[in-house]
Amino acid sequence: MLPRIIFALFAVLGTAATAQTTLRPEDAARLDYFATAAGGAILQALSSGAPADVSALTQALSGTPQIAFDETLNGDWSCRTMKLGGLSPLVIYSPFKCRFGIENDGFTFEKLTGSQRTKGKVTFRDGRAVYVGVGFVAGVTPPAYADLPPDFTSDGSVQTDVAILERISPTRARLMFPSPAMESDFDILELTR
């Protein structure tokens, strides 16, 4: 049954762009700035991070990305946030729980535990697997990204999140957030199982 769902997923990818939520201009700009944000933050993290944290970051960034849209994403994952640049050169948190779910035009994603969470969807945009969602503080019920008002600005408890998803293997992936709204210059959510 699952392979048929994945086949259906790939069948609609060509039309998924019309079904996707339109990106806010500031979030589109963050994605356009991805390489610059990553480069500066990674250099700062590697040059000034604690040796154990640098080793963990190197492991998270290792591996050649595979096809992102694969049924092996579906289900529960362990996820660890790495914050690069900004307030500190490199901060790595303990693992949390995350989950991917298959939909007809992509994957849902949710960080289920921890004080800072995110919930949204990964779809195919401009040749990349792009996550678009809403970051929020635990205990807050956030609106969906598409339901945020046009003049929305982060109030510290809810913010927009955009990231690039790279699946490395059936047991490793990473979501990379350029210029996140809070605390850092670049975030990596390392996913393992």
mmCIF file of C-alpha atoms in Angstrom:
data_model
loop_
_atom_site.group_PDB
_atom_site.id
_atom_site.type_symbol
_atom_site.label_atom_id
_atom_site.label_comp_id
_atom_site.label_asym_id
_atom_site.label_seq_id
_atom_site.Cartn_x
_atom_site.Cartn_y
_atom_site.Cartn_z
ATOM 1 C CA MET A 1 0.000 0.000 0.000
ATOM 2 C CA LEU A 2 2.762 2.460 0.955
ATOM 3 C CA PRO A 3 4.606 2.211 -2.416
ATOM 4 C CA ARG A 4 1.331 3.159 -4.160
ATOM 5 C CA ILE A 5 1.047 6.214 -1.927
ATOM 6 C CA ILE A 6 4.601 7.239 -2.833
ATOM 7 C CA PHE A 7 3.870 6.674 -6.526
ATOM 8 C CA ALA A 8 0.831 8.935 -6.179
ATOM 9 C CA LEU A 9 3.013 11.484 -4.401
ATOM 10 C CA PHE A 10 5.462 11.592 -7.302
ATOM 11 C CA ALA A 11 2.594 11.721 -9.805
ATOM 12 C CA VAL A 12 1.309 14.966 -8.319
ATOM 13 C CA LEU A 13 4.689 16.669 -7.831
ATOM 14 C CA GLY A 14 4.411 18.295 -11.236
ATOM 15 C CA THR A 15 1.202 20.044 -10.183
ATOM 16 C CA ALA A 16 2.101 20.505 -6.524
ATOM 17 C CA ALA A 17 3.336 24.052 -7.088
ATOM 18 C CA THR A 18 -0.196 25.217 -7.789
ATOM 19 C CA ALA A 19 -1.497 23.511 -4.632
ATOM 20 C CA GLN A 20 1.196 24.913 -2.337
ATOM 21 C CA THR A 21 0.929 27.772 0.046
ATOM 22 C CA THR A 22 2.416 30.935 -1.420
ATOM 23 C CA LEU A 23 5.587 31.947 0.380
ATOM 24 C CA ARG A 24 5.657 35.280 2.136
ATOM 25 C CA PRO A 25 8.224 37.589 0.471
ATOM 26 C CA GLU A 26 10.471 37.622 3.543
ATOM 27 C CA ASP A 27 10.510 33.804 3.660
ATOM 28 C CA ALA A 28 11.265 33.550 -0.062
ATOM 29 C CA ALA A 29 14.151 35.969 0.539
ATOM 30 C CA ARG A 30 15.458 33.770 3.372
ATOM 31 C CA LEU A 31 15.532 30.782 1.015
ATOM 32 C CA ASP A 32 17.276 32.884 -1.647
ATOM 33 C CA TYR A 33 19.884 33.814 0.991
ATOM 34 C CA PHE A 34 20.380 30.147 2.018
ATOM 35 C CA ALA A 35 23.987 29.650 0.821
ATOM 36 C CA THR A 36 25.202 32.957 2.269
ATOM 37 C CA ALA A 37 23.509 32.357 5.642
ATOM 38 C CA ALA A 38 24.864 28.790 5.798
ATOM 39 C CA GLY A 39 28.407 29.782 4.833
ATOM 40 C CA GLY A 40 28.791 32.530 7.418
ATOM 41 C CA ALA A 41 27.179 30.550 10.227
ATOM 42 C CA ILE A 42 29.130 27.359 9.513
ATOM 43 C CA LEU A 43 32.439 29.262 9.436
ATOM 44 C CA GLN A 44 31.627 30.871 12.791
ATOM 45 C CA ALA A 45 30.569 27.519 14.300
ATOM 46 C CA LEU A 46 33.664 25.672 13.063
ATOM 47 C CA SER A 47 36.087 28.381 14.182
ATOM 48 C CA SER A 48 34.623 29.068 17.629
ATOM 49 C CA GLY A 49 32.456 26.102 18.644
ATOM 50 C CA ALA A 50 33.436 23.637 21.373
ATOM 51 C CA PRO A 51 35.304 20.619 19.907
ATOM 52 C CA ALA A 52 32.552 18.099 20.802
ATOM 53 C CA ASP A 53 29.905 20.370 19.251
ATOM 54 C CA VAL A 54 31.991 20.867 16.092
ATOM 55 C CA SER A 55 32.296 17.086 15.805
ATOM 56 C CA ALA A 56 28.497 16.700 16.106
ATOM 57 C CA LEU A 57 27.955 19.436 13.513
ATOM 58 C CA THR A 58 30.396 17.776 11.107
ATOM 59 C CA GLN A 59 28.518 14.490 11.486
ATOM 60 C CA ALA A 60 25.148 16.225 10.887
ATOM 61 C CA LEU A 61 26.458 17.833 7.680
ATOM 62 C CA SER A 62 28.126 14.679 6.350
ATOM 63 C CA GLY A 63 26.588 12.509 3.672
ATOM 64 C CA THR A 64 25.366 13.077 0.143
ATOM 65 C CA PRO A 65 21.682 14.008 -0.129
ATOM 66 C CA GLN A 66 19.464 11.362 -1.730
ATOM 67 C CA ILE A 67 16.021 11.780 -3.283
ATOM 68 C CA ALA A 68 14.138 13.669 -0.587
ATOM 69 C CA PHE A 69 10.645 12.350 -1.267
ATOM 70 C CA ASP A 70 10.891 8.729 -0.168
ATOM 71 C CA GLU A 71 8.563 6.607 1.968
ATOM 72 C CA THR A 72 11.394 6.099 4.468
ATOM 73 C CA LEU A 73 10.735 9.647 5.741
ATOM 74 C CA ASN A 74 7.330 8.616 7.037
ATOM 75 C CA GLY A 75 7.074 8.084 10.792
ATOM 76 C CA ASP A 76 8.825 9.050 14.006
ATOM 77 C CA TRP A 77 12.354 10.459 14.208
ATOM 78 C CA SER A 78 14.775 11.673 16.833
ATOM 79 C CA CYS A 79 15.685 15.288 16.085
ATOM 80 C CA ARG A 80 18.390 17.518 17.504
ATOM 81 C CA THR A 81 18.540 21.293 17.030
ATOM 82 C CA MET A 82 21.869 22.909 16.214
ATOM 83 C CA LYS A 83 21.998 26.714 16.324
ATOM 84 C CA LEU A 84 24.873 28.303 14.411
ATOM 85 C CA GLY A 85 26.040 31.918 14.630
ATOM 86 C CA GLY A 86 24.227 34.851 16.166
ATOM 87 C CA LEU A 87 24.124 34.871 19.966
ATOM 88 C CA SER A 88 26.612 31.959 20.197
ATOM 89 C CA PRO A 89 28.898 30.370 17.612
ATOM 90 C CA LEU A 90 27.385 26.886 18.078
ATOM 91 C CA VAL A 91 24.781 25.472 20.462
ATOM 92 C CA ILE A 92 23.604 21.864 20.232
ATOM 93 C CA TYR A 93 20.531 20.695 22.116
ATOM 94 C CA SER A 94 19.530 17.258 23.393
ATOM 95 C CA PRO A 95 17.373 15.133 21.079
ATOM 96 C CA PHE A 96 13.623 15.652 20.799
ATOM 97 C CA LYS A 97 10.828 13.782 19.014
ATOM 98 C CA CYS A 98 9.738 14.660 15.477
ATOM 99 C CA ARG A 99 7.392 13.094 12.935
ATOM 100 C CA PHE A 100 6.908 13.060 9.159
ATOM 101 C CA GLY A 101 3.592 12.063 7.588
ATOM 102 C CA ILE A 102 2.832 11.367 3.929
ATOM 103 C CA GLU A 103 0.267 13.489 2.099
ATOM 104 C CA ASN A 104 -0.709 13.541 -1.577
ATOM 105 C CA ASP A 105 1.548 16.517 -2.408
ATOM 106 C CA GLY A 106 4.398 16.204 0.075
ATOM 107 C CA PHE A 107 5.110 15.414 3.709
ATOM 108 C CA THR A 108 3.816 16.965 6.902
ATOM 109 C CA PHE A 109 6.442 17.592 9.565
ATOM 110 C CA GLU A 110 6.175 18.372 13.251
ATOM 111 C CA LYS A 111 8.665 18.756 16.097
ATOM 112 C CA LEU A 112 6.638 17.209 18.909
ATOM 113 C CA THR A 113 8.683 17.917 22.049
ATOM 114 C CA GLY A 114 10.849 20.671 23.478
ATOM 115 C CA SER A 115 10.069 24.280 24.307
ATOM 116 C CA GLN A 116 10.480 25.461 20.697
ATOM 117 C CA ARG A 117 8.416 23.530 18.169
ATOM 118 C CA THR A 118 7.526 23.726 14.505
ATOM 119 C CA LYS A 119 4.723 22.358 12.363
ATOM 120 C CA GLY A 120 4.282 22.520 8.612
ATOM 121 C CA LYS A 121 4.768 20.799 5.289
ATOM 122 C CA VAL A 122 7.590 19.776 2.946
ATOM 123 C CA THR A 123 6.813 20.177 -0.759
ATOM 124 C CA PHE A 124 8.831 20.325 -3.938
ATOM 125 C CA ARG A 125 9.662 23.946 -4.917
ATOM 126 C CA ASP A 126 12.111 25.126 -7.546
ATOM 127 C CA GLY A 127 13.998 21.829 -7.600
ATOM 128 C CA ARG A 128 14.315 21.524 -3.803
ATOM 129 C CA ALA A 129 12.419 19.886 -0.959
ATOM 130 C CA VAL A 130 11.282 22.958 1.007
ATOM 131 C CA TYR A 131 9.728 23.001 4.459
ATOM 132 C CA VAL A 132 7.244 25.802 5.137
ATOM 133 C CA GLY A 133 5.686 26.007 8.574
ATOM 134 C CA VAL A 134 5.117 27.852 11.774
ATOM 135 C CA GLY A 135 7.505 27.805 14.720
ATOM 136 C CA PHE A 136 5.920 28.210 18.129
ATOM 137 C CA VAL A 137 6.499 27.928 21.858
ATOM 138 C CA ALA A 138 5.163 24.761 23.520
ATOM 139 C CA GLY A 139 1.641 25.334 24.841
ATOM 140 C CA VAL A 140 0.676 27.706 22.016
ATOM 141 C CA THR A 141 -1.738 26.528 19.319
ATOM 142 C CA PRO A 142 -0.365 28.199 16.195
ATOM 143 C CA PRO A 143 -2.325 28.937 13.038
ATOM 144 C CA ALA A 144 -1.256 27.230 9.833
ATOM 145 C CA TYR A 145 1.268 29.165 7.736
ATOM 146 C CA ALA A 146 -1.396 29.934 5.096
ATOM 147 C CA ASP A 147 -3.720 31.334 7.784
ATOM 148 C CA LEU A 148 -1.275 33.932 9.152
ATOM 149 C CA PRO A 149 -2.452 37.478 8.442
ATOM 150 C CA PRO A 150 -0.603 39.359 5.662
ATOM 151 C CA ASP A 151 0.887 41.809 8.173
ATOM 152 C CA PHE A 152 2.030 39.072 10.599
ATOM 153 C CA THR A 153 5.290 39.639 12.448
ATOM 154 C CA SER A 154 6.765 37.333 15.066
ATOM 155 C CA ASP A 155 5.739 38.109 18.627
ATOM 156 C CA GLY A 156 8.305 35.743 20.161
ATOM 157 C CA SER A 157 5.809 32.901 20.614
ATOM 158 C CA VAL A 158 4.946 32.269 16.928
ATOM 159 C CA GLN A 159 7.094 32.817 13.819
ATOM 160 C CA THR A 160 7.324 31.564 10.246
ATOM 161 C CA ASP A 161 9.800 28.784 9.489
ATOM 162 C CA VAL A 162 11.338 27.865 6.129
ATOM 163 C CA ALA A 163 13.994 25.215 5.561
ATOM 164 C CA ILE A 164 15.584 22.943 2.992
ATOM 165 C CA LEU A 165 15.171 19.205 3.603
ATOM 166 C CA GLU A 166 17.949 16.786 2.695
ATOM 167 C CA ARG A 167 17.392 13.045 3.181
ATOM 168 C CA ILE A 168 20.770 11.317 3.544
ATOM 169 C CA SER A 169 19.547 7.738 4.045
ATOM 170 C CA PRO A 170 16.527 5.887 5.455
ATOM 171 C CA THR A 171 17.908 6.704 8.925
ATOM 172 C CA ARG A 172 19.371 10.209 8.487
ATOM 173 C CA ALA A 173 18.066 13.558 7.243
ATOM 174 C CA ARG A 174 18.450 17.256 7.999
ATOM 175 C CA LEU A 175 16.254 20.325 7.867
ATOM 176 C CA MET A 176 18.311 23.501 7.409
ATOM 177 C CA PHE A 177 16.760 26.857 8.353
ATOM 178 C CA PRO A 178 18.413 29.986 6.868
ATOM 179 C CA SER A 179 18.157 33.157 8.964
ATOM 180 C CA PRO A 180 15.685 31.836 11.558
ATOM 181 C CA ALA A 181 13.539 34.363 13.404
ATOM 182 C CA MET A 182 15.184 33.767 16.791
ATOM 183 C CA GLU A 183 18.648 33.536 18.367
ATOM 184 C CA SER A 184 20.888 32.313 15.532
ATOM 185 C CA ASP A 185 21.985 32.873 11.931
ATOM 186 C CA PHE A 186 21.317 29.315 10.731
ATOM 187 C CA ASP A 187 19.655 26.285 12.320
ATOM 188 C CA ILE A 188 20.037 22.622 11.504
ATOM 189 C CA LEU A 189 17.529 20.067 12.730
ATOM 190 C CA GLU A 190 19.443 16.773 12.549
ATOM 191 C CA LEU A 191 17.059 13.831 12.105
ATOM 192 C CA THR A 192 18.057 10.267 12.969
ATOM 193 C CA ARG A 193 16.372 6.950 13.694
#
